[in-house]
mmCIF file of N, CA, C and O in Angstrom:
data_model
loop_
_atom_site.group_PDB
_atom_site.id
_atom_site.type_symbol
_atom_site.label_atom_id
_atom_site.label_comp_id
_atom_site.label_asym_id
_atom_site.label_seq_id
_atom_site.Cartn_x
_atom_site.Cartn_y
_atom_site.Cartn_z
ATOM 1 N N UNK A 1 0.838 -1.191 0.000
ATOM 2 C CA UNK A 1 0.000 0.000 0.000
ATOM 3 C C UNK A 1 0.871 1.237 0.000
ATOM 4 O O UNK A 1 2.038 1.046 0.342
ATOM 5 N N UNK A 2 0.570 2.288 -0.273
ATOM 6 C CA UNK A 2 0.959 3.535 -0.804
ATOM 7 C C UNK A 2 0.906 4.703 0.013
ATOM 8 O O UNK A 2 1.507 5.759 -0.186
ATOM 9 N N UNK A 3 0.111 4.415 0.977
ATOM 10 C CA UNK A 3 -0.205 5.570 2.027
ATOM 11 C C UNK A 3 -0.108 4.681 2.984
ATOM 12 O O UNK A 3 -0.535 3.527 3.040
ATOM 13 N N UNK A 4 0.797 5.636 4.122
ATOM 14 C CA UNK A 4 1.703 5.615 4.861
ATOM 15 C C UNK A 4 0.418 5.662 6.374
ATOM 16 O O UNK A 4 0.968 6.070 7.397
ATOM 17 N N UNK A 5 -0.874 5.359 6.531
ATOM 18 C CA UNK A 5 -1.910 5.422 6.990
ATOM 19 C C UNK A 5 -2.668 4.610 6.349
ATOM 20 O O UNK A 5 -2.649 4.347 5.147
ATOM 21 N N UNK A 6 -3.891 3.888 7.832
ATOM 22 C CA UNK A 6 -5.093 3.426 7.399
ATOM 23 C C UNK A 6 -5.837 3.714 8.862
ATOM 24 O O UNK A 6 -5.533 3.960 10.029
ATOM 25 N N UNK A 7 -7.376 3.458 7.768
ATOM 26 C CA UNK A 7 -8.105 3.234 8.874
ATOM 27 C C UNK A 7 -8.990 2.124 8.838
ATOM 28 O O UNK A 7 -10.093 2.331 8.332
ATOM 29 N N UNK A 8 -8.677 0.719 9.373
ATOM 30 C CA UNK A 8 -9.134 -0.458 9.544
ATOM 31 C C UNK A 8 -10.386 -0.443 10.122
ATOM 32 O O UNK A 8 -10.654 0.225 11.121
ATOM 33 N N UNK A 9 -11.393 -1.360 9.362
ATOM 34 C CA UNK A 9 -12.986 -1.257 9.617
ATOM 35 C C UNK A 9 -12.682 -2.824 10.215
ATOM 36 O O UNK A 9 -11.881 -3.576 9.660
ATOM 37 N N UNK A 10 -13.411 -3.176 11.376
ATOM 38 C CA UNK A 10 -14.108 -4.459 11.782
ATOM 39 C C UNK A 10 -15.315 -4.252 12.545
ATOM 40 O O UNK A 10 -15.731 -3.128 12.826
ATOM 41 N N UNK A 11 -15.958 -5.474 12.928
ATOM 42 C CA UNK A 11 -17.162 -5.598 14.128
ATOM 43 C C UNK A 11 -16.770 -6.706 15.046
ATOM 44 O O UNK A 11 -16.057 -7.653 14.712
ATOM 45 N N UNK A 12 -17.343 -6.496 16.353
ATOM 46 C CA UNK A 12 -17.391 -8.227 17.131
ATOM 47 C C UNK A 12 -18.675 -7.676 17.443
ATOM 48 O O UNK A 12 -19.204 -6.603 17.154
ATOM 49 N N UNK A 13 -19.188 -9.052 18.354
ATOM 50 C CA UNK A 13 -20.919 -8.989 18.499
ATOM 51 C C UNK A 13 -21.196 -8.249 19.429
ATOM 52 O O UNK A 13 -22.207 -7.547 19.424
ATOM 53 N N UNK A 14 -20.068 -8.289 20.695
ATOM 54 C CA UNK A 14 -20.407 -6.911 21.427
ATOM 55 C C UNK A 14 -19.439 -6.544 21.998
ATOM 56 O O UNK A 14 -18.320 -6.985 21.734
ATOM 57 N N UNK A 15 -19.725 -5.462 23.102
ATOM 58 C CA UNK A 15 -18.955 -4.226 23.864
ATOM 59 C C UNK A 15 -17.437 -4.994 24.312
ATOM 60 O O UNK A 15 -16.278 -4.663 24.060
ATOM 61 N N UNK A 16 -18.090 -6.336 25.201
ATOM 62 C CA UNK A 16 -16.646 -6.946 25.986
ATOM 63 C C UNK A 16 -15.665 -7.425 24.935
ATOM 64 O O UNK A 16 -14.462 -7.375 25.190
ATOM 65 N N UNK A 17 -16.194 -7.989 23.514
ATOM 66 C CA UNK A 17 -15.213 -8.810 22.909
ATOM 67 C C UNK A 17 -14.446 -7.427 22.005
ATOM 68 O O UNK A 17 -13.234 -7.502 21.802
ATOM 69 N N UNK A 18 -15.064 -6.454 21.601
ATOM 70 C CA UNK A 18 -14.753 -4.605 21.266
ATOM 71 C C UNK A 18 -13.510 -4.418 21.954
ATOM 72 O O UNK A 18 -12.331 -4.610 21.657
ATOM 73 N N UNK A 19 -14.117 -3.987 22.961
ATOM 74 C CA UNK A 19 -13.055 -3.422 23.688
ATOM 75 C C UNK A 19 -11.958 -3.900 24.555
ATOM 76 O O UNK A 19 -11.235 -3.254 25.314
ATOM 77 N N UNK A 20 -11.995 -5.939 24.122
ATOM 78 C CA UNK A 20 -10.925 -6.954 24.882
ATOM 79 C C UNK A 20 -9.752 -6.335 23.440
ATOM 80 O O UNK A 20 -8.658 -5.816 23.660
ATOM 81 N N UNK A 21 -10.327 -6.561 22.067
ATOM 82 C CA UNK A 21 -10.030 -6.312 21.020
ATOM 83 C C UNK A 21 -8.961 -5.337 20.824
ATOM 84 O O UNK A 21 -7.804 -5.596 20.494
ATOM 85 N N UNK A 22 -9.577 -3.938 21.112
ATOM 86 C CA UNK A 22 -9.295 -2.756 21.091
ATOM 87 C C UNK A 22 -8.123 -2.470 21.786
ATOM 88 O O UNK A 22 -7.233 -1.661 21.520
ATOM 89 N N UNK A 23 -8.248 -3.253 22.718
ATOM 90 C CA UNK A 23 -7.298 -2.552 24.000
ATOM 91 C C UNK A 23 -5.891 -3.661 23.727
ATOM 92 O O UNK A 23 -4.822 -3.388 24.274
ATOM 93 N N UNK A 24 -5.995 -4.672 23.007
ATOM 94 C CA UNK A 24 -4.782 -5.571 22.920
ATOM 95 C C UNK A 24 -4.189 -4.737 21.498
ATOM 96 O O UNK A 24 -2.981 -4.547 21.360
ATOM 97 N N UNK A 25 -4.851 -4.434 20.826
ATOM 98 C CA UNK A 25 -4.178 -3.609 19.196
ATOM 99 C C UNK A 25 -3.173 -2.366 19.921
ATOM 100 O O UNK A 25 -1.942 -2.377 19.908
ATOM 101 N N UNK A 26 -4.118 -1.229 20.593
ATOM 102 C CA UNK A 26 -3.611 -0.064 21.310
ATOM 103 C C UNK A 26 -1.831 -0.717 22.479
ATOM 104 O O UNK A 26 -0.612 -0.590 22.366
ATOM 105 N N UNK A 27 -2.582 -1.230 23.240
ATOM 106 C CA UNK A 27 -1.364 -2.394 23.928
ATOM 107 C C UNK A 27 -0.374 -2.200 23.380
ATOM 108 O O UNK A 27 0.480 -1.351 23.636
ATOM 109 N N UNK A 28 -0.410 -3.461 22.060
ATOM 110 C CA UNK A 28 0.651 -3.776 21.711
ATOM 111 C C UNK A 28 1.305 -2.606 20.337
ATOM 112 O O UNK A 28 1.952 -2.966 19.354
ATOM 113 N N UNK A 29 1.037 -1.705 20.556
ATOM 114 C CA UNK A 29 1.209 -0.426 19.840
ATOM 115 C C UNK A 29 1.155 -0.656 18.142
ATOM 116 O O UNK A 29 1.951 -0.139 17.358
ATOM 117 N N UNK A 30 -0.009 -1.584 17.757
ATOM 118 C CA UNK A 30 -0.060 -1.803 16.594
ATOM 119 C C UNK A 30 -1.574 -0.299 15.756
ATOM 120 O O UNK A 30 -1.820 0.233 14.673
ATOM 121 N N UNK A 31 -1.972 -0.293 16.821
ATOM 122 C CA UNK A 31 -2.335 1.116 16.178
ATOM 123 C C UNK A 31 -2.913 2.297 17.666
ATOM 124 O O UNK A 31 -3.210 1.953 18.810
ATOM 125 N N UNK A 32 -2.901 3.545 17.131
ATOM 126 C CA UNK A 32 -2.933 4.614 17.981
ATOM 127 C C UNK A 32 -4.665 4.935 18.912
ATOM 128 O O UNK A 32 -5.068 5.519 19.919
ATOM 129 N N UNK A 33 -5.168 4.181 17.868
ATOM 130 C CA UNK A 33 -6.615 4.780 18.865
ATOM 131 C C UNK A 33 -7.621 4.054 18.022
ATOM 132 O O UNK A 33 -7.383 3.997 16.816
ATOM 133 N N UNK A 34 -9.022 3.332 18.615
ATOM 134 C CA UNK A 34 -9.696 2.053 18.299
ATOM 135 C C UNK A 34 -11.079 3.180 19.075
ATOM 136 O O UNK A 34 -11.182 3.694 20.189
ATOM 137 N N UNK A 35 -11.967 3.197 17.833
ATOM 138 C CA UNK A 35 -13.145 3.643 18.191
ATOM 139 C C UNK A 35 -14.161 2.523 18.264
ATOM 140 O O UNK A 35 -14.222 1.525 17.545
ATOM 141 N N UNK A 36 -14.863 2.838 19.159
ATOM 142 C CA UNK A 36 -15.807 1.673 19.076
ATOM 143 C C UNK A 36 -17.467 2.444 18.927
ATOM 144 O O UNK A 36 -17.687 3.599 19.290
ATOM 145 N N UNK A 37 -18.220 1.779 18.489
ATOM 146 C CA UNK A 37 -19.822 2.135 17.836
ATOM 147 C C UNK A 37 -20.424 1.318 18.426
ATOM 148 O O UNK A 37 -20.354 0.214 17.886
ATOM 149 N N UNK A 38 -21.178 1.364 19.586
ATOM 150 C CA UNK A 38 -21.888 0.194 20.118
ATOM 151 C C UNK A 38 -23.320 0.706 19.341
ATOM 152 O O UNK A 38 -23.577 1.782 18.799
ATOM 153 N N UNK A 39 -24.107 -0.476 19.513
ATOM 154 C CA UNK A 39 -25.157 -0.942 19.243
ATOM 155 C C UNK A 39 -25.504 -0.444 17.563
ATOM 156 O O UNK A 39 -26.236 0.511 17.303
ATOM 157 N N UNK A 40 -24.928 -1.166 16.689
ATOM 158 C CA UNK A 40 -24.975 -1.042 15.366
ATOM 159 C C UNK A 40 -25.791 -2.140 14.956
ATOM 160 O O UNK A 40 -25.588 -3.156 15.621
ATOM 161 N N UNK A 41 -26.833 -2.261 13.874
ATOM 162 C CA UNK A 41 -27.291 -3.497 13.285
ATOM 163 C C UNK A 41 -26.994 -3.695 11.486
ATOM 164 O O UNK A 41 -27.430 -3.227 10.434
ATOM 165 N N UNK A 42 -26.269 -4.405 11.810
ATOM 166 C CA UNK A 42 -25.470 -5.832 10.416
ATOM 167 C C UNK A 42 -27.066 -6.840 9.857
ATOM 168 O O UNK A 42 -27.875 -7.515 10.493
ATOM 169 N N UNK A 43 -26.959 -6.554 8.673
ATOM 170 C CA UNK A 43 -27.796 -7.399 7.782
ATOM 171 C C UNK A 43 -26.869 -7.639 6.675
ATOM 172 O O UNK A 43 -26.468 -6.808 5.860
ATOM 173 N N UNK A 44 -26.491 -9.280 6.774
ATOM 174 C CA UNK A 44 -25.985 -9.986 6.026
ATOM 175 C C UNK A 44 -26.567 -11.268 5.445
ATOM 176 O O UNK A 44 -27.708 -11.670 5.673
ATOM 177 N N UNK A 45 -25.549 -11.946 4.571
ATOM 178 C CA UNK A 45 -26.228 -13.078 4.589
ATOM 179 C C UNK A 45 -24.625 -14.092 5.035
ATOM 180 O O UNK A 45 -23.442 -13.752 5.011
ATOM 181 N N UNK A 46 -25.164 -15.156 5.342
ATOM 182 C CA UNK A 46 -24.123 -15.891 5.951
ATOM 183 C C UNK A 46 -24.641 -17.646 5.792
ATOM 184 O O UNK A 46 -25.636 -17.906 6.469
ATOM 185 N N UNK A 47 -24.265 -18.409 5.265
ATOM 186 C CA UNK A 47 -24.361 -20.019 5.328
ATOM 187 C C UNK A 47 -25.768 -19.818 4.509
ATOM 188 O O UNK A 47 -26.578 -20.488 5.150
ATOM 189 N N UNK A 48 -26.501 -19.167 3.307
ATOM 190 C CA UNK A 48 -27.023 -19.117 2.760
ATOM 191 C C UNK A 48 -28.543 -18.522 3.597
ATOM 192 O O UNK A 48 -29.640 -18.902 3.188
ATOM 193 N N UNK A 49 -28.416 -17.546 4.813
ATOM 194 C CA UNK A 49 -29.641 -17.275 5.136
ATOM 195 C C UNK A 49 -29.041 -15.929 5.474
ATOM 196 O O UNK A 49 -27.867 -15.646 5.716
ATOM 197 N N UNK A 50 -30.346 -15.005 5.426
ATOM 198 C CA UNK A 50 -30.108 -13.615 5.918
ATOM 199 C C UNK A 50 -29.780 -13.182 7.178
ATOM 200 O O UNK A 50 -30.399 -13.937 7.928
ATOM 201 N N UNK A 51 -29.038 -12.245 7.965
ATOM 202 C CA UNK A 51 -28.914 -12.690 8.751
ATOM 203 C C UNK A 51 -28.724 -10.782 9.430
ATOM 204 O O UNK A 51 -27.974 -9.864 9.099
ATOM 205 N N UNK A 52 -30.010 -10.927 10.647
ATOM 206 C CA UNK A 52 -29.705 -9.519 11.426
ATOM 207 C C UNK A 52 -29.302 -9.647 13.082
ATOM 208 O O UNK A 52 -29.812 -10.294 13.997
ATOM 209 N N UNK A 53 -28.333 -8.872 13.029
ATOM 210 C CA UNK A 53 -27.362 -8.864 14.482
ATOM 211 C C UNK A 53 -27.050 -7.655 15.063
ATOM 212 O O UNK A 53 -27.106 -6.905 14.088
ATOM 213 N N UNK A 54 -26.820 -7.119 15.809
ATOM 214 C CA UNK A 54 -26.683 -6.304 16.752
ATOM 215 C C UNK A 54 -24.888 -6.626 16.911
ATOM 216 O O UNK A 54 -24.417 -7.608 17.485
ATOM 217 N N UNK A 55 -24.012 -5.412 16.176
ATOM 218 C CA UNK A 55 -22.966 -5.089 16.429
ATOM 219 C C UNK A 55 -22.048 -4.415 16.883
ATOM 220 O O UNK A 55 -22.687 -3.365 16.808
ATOM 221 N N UNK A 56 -20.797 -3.998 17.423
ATOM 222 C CA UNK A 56 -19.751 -3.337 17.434
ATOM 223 C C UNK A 56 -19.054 -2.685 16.599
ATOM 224 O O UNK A 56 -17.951 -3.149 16.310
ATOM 225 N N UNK A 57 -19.494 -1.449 15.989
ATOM 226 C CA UNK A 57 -18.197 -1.219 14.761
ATOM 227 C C UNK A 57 -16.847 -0.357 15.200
ATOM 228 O O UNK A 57 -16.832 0.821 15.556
ATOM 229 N N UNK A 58 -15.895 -1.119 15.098
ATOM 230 C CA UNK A 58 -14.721 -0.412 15.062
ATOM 231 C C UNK A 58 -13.989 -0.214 14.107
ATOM 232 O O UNK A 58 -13.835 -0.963 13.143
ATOM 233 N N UNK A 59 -13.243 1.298 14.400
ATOM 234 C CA UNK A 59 -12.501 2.028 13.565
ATOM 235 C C UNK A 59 -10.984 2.092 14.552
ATOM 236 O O UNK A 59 -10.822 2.462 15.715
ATOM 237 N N UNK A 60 -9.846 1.476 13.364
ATOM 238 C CA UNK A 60 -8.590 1.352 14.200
ATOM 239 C C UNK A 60 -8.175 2.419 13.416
ATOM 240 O O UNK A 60 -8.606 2.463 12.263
ATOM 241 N N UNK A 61 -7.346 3.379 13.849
ATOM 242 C CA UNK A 61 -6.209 4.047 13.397
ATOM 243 C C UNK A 61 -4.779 3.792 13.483
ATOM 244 O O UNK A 61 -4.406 3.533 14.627
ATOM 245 N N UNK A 62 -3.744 3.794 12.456
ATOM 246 C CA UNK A 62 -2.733 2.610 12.207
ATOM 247 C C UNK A 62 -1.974 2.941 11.269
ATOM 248 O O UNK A 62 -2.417 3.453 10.241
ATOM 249 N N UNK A 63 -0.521 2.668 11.495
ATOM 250 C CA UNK A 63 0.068 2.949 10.116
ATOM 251 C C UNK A 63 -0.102 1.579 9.472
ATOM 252 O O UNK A 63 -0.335 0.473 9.960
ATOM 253 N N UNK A 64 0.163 2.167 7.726
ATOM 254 C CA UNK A 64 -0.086 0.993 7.087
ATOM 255 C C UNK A 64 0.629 0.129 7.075
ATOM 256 O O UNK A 64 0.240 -0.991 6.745
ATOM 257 N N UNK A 65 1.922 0.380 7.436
ATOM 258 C CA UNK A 65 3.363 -0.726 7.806
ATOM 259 C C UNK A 65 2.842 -1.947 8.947
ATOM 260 O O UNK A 65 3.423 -3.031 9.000
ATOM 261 N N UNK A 66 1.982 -1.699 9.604
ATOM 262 C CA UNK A 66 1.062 -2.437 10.838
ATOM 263 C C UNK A 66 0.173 -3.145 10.505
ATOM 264 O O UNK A 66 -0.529 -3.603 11.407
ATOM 265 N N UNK A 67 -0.149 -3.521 9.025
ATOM 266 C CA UNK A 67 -1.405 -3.869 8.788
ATOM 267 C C UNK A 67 -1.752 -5.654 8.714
ATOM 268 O O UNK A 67 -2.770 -6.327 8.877
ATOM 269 N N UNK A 68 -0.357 -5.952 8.390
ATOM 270 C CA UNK A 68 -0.416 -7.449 9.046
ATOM 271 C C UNK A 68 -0.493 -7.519 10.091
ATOM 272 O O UNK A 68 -1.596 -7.977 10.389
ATOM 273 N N UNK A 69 0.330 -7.229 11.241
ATOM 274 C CA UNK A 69 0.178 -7.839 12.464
ATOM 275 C C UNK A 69 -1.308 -7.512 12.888
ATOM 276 O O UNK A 69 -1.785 -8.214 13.779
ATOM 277 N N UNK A 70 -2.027 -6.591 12.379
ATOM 278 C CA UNK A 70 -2.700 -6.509 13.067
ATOM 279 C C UNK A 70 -4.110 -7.719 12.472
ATOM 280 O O UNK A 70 -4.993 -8.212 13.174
ATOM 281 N N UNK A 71 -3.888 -7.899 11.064
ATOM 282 C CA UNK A 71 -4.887 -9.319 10.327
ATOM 283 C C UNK A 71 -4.453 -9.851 11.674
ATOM 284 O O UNK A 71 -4.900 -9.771 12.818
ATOM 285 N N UNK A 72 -3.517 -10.368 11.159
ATOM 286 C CA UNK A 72 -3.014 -11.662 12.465
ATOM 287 C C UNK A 72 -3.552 -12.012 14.086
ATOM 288 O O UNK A 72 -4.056 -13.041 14.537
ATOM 289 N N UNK A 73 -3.124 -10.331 14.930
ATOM 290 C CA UNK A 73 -3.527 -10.422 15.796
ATOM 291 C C UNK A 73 -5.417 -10.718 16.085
ATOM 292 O O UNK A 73 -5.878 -11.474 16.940
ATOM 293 N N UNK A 74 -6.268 -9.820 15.031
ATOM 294 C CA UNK A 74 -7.557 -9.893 14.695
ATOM 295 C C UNK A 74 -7.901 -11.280 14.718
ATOM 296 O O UNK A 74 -8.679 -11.641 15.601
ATOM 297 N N UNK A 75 -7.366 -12.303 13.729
ATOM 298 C CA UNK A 75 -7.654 -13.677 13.346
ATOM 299 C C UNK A 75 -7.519 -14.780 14.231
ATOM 300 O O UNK A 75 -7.964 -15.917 14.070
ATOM 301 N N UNK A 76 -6.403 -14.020 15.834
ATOM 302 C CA UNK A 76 -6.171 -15.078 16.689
ATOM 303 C C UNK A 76 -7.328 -14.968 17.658
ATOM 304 O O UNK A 76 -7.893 -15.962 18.113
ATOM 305 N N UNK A 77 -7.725 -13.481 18.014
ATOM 306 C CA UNK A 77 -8.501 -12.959 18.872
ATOM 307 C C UNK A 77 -10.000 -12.882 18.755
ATOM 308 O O UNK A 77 -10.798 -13.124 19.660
ATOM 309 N N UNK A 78 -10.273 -12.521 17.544
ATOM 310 C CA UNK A 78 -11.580 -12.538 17.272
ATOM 311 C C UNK A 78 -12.718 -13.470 17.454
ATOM 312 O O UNK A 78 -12.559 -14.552 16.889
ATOM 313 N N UNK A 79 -13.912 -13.301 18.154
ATOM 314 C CA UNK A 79 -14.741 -14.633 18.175
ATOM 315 C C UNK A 79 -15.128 -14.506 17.081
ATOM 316 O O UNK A 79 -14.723 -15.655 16.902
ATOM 317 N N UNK A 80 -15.809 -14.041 15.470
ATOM 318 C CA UNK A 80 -16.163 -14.471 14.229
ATOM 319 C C UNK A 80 -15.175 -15.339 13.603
ATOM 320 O O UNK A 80 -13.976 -15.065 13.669
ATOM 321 N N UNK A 81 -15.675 -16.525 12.909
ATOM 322 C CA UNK A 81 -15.155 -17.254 12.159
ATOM 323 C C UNK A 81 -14.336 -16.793 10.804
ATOM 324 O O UNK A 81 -13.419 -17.336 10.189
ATOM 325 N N UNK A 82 -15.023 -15.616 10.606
ATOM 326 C CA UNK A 82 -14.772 -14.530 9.215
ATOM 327 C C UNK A 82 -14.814 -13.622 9.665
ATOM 328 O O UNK A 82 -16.012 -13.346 9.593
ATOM 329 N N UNK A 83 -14.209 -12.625 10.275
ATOM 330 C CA UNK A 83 -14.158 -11.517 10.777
ATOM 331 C C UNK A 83 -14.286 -10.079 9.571
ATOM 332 O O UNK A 83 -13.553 -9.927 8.594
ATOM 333 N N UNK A 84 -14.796 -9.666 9.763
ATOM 334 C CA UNK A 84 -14.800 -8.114 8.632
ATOM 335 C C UNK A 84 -13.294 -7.454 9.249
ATOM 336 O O UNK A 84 -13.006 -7.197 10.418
ATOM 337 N N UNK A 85 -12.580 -7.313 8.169
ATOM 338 C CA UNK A 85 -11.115 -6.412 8.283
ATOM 339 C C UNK A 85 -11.031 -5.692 6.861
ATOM 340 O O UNK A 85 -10.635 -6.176 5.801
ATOM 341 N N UNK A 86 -11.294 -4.983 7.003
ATOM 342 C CA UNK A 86 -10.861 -3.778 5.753
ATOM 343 C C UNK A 86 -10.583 -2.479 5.999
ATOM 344 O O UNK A 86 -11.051 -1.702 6.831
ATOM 345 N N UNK A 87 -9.481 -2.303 4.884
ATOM 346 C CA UNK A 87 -8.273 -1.308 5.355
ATOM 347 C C UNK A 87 -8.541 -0.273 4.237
ATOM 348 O O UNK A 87 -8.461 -0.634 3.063
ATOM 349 N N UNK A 88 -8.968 1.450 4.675
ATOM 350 C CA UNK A 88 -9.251 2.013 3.965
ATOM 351 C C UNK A 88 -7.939 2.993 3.841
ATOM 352 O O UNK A 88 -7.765 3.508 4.945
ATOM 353 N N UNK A 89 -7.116 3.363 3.055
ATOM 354 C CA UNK A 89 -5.807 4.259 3.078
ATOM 355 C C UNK A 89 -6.319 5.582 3.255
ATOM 356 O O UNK A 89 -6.983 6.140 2.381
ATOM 357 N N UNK A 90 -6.033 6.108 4.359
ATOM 358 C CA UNK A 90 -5.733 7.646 4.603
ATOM 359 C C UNK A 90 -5.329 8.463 3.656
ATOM 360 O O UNK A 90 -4.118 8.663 3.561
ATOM 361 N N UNK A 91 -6.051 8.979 2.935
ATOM 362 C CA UNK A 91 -4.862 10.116 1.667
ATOM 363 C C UNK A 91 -4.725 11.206 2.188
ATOM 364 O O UNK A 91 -3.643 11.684 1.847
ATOM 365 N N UNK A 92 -5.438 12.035 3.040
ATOM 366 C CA UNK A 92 -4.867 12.971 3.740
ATOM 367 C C UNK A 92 -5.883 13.267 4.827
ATOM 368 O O UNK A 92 -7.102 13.097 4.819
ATOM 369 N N UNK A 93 -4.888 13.869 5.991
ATOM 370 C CA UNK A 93 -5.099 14.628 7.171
ATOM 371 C C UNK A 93 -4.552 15.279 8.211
ATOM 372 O O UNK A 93 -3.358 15.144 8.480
ATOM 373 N N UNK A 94 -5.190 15.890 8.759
ATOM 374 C CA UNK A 94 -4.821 16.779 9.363
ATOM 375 C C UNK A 94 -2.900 16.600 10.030
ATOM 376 O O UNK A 94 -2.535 15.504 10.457
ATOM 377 N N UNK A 95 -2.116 17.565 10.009
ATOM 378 C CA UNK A 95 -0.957 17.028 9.821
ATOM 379 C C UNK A 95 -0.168 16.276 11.036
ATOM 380 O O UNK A 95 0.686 15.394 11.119
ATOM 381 N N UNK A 96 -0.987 17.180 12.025
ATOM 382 C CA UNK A 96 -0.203 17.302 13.471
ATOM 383 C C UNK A 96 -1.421 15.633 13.639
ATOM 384 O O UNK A 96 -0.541 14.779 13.536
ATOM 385 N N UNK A 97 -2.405 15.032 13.769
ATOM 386 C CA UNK A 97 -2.696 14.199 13.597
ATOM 387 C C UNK A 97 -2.224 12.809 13.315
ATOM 388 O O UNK A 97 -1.971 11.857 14.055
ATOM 389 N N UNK A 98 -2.182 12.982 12.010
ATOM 390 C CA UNK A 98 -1.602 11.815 11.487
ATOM 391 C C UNK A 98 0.139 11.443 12.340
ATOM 392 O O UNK A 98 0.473 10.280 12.566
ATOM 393 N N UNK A 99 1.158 12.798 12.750
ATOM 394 C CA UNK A 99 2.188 12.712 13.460
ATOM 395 C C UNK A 99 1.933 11.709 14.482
ATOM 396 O O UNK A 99 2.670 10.796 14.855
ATOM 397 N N UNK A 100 0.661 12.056 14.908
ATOM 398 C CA UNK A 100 0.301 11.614 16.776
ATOM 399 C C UNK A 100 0.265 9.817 16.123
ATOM 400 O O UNK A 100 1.033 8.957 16.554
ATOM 401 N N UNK A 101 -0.668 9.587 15.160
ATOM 402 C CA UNK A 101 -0.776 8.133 15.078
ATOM 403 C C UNK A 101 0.502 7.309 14.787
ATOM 404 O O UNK A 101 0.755 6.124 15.002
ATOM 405 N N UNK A 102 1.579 8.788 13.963
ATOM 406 C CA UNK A 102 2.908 7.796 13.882
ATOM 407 C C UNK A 102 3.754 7.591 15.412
ATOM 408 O O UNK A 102 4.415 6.635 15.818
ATOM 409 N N UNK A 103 3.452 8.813 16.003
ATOM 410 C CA UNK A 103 4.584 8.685 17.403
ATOM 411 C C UNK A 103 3.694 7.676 18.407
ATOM 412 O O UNK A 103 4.106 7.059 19.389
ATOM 413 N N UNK A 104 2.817 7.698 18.041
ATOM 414 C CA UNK A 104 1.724 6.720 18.878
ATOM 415 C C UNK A 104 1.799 5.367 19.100
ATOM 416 O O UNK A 104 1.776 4.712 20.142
ATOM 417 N N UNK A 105 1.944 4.899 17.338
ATOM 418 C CA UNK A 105 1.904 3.683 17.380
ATOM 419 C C UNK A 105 3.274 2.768 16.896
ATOM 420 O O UNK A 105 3.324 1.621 16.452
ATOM 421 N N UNK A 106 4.418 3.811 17.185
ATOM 422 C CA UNK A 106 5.772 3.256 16.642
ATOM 423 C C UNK A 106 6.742 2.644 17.853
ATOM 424 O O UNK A 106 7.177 3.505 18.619
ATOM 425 N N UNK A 107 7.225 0.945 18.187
ATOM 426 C CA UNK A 107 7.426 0.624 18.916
ATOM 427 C C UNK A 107 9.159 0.904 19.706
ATOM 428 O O UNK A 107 9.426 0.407 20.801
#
């Protein structure tokens, strides 16, 4: 990736598995700050039926150099079998900002 920033989209089903989530990414300084969206509702389909749930959406902030460990860490931690991870590249912001997520999340 090309930009030197992302901002990683996932869900878990709720608040405790969110913010067990959240707080091991921040931790282990794989990204600077993990928003969480409680009570969101997901309409999908899944094993061939539709399917409505009551979710968590989080927004990680992260450099993009971080973006494996953090699949990884997601894939060990996560209770979904298929977890939603998608990484949207930052093309620009605010300057003093984006600084904070690099001094933030650089080990």
């Amino acid at each position: 990736m090309s930009a030197a920033y992302l901002l990683v989209i996932t869900t878990c089903p709720d608040i405790t598995s969110a913010k067990k989530l959240a707080s091991a990414l921040v931790d282990a300084k794989l990204a600077a700050c993990v928003q969480l969206y409680p009570q969101m509702e997901s309409v999908y389909v899944w094993e061939d039926e539709v399917c409505h749930s009551s979710e968590v959406g989080m927004h990680i902030k992260c450099l993009a150099s971080h973006y494996d460990a953090i699949e990884q860490l997601v894939i060990q931690q996560h209770p979904y079998e298929v977890p939603e991870l998608i990484a949207v590249p930052i093309a620009q912001g605010l300057p003093n900002y984006l600084q904070w997520i690099k001094e933030t999340s650089q080990s």
